[in-house]
Amino acid sequence: MTGMVQAPSELPAARIAPSDRRRAAPSWAVLLAACAGQFLVVLDVSVVNTALPSMRADLGLSALGLQWVVNAYSIAFAGFMLLGGRAGDLYGRKRMFLVGLGLFSAASLAGGMAQEGWQLLAARAAQGLGAAVLAPSTLALVTSCVPEGPARTRAIGVWSAVGAAGGATGGLVGGVLTDALSWRWTLLINVPVGAVVVVLGALWLSETRAGGGRRLDLPGAVLVTAGLGTLAYGIVQTEASGWTAPGTLLPLLAGVALLAVFVAVESRTERPLMPLKLFRARSVSAANVAMLMLGSASFAMWYFMTLFAQNVLDYSPTRAGLALIPSSLGFLAGSHLAPRLMALVGGRMAAVTGALAAAVGYAWQSTMTADGGYVTTIMLPGLLMMSGVSLAVTPLATLATSGAAHGEAGLVSGLINTSRTMGGALGLAVLSTVAASRTAGGTSAEALTEGYATAFRTGVGVLLAAAVLMLLWLPRRNPES
């Protein structure tokens, strides 16, 4: 996975706690601590991908369990991200930064020491919860210590680039650690790094908050996370049981019911986690649905390409990580190009163009063969897929935040990040089921390749549908920068 969507700079002004005014750290120190935390949480979305085959061999994980090594983190991360942001507003950004990083590091230690598959999955879910508390505070700390203007814009640019770097280097870092030491070190490496950042954060950061009487909507966070997690579980159950089996239908229906209860609770809560009135804005609702669809295709790309490189082409974990570096660079290049394209054709057409380019890349990737060469089987399709996705992500984020009231910009940014991450979790569940149904239990290189190719062909359909949706639903006006 790539870095989180950049949040706008127009966040509510923060208040520095009186006890911390006299020892406020320089801006560079706050930026360094915040970026270190952001790098860790984004890195852990992708760092385990190249370690998945080793995890499966060591812990005896099933194909379903392997998916949940990724999904347990991303669902908990996305489901509790808005709650983490509200907690920072109410209890203090520094405090939540340290609490989130402490939980993230402790869960990383538990995952690295896991002896059973369920222990690893529980640790990954706890990591996601820690990341959800930590991530919103990283940006809030940056904006609170840097005054509005060019300096803040540059600081947020650094924060965003560090997040993208975490996603880009995850596969390589995971591969090197798995080859040189063990898959366990893809998790254990977070412990010493996290400990250092906790110490630096405790010494350098000043407490800020902008609560204004807010309270935590814990029921909303629990309901949305449980609903999406249960729905994802039901989808992946189709791989073994089919769509009509009780083991599939019950979690699917339960997931839908939990999400319906979430909507009902949010409509009646005085200070909801996700105010439903936000979706009355056409740009907010359309951009979030489109981002959900883009995420459903792009997260699965990393998963399937890592498995293809190792299980079919027989790459080592390190070589598999290196093989995907051009795709990561393509995402960075697309992010750099997106603002220029928006200035030329507008946000809506820039997003549509990105989705169509990604669809071409997915179609190319779906022609993969078990004896294909690296350049035409991995590198070039990967470059096109990820550059196209990144071309669409930036205008979608801009359109979504432009449709919100001034005081809701930060919340809408959290929503767009949540949509993308949840889309990735649900998309991985669906596409993994599609691949497994095509493979039909076969384990040969040819059978696995056909399953992966079918998943990419399905991704083409998702991206084309997203392009049509954006063309018809997104507002035509170009949002102000």
Coordinates of N, CA and C in Angstrom, one line a residue, residues 16 26 34 82 132 171 236 316 343 375 396:
I16 N -2.1 25.1 22.8 CA -1.0 24.5 23.5 C -1.3 24.5 25.0
P26 N 11.4 23.1 18.9 CA 11.5 23.7 17.5 C 10.7 22.9 16.5
A34 N 6.9 13.4 14.3 CA 5.6 13.1 13.6 C 5.8 12.2 12.4
L82 N -11.0 7.6 12.7 CA -11.7 8.7 13.0 C -11.8 8.9 14.5
A132 N -4.3 3.6 14.3 CA -5.4 4.5 14.2 C -5.4 5.6 15.2
G171 N 7.8 -3.3 0.9 CA 8.1 -4.6 0.3 C 9.5 -4.9 0.4
V236 N -14.7 -13.6 2.3 CA -13.7 -14.6 2.1 C -14.1 -16.0 2.4
S316 N 13.1 -14.7 -4.4 CA 13.3 -14.6 -2.9 C 12.6 -13.4 -2.4
A343 N -4.7 21.2 -13.1 CA -4.7 22.6 -13.6 C -5.1 22.6 -15.0
V375 N 10.4 -7.5 -17.0 CA 10.0 -6.2 -17.5 C 8.6 -6.1 -18.0
L396 N -9.3 13.2 -6.1 CA -10.4 12.8 -5.3 C -10.3 13.4 -3.9

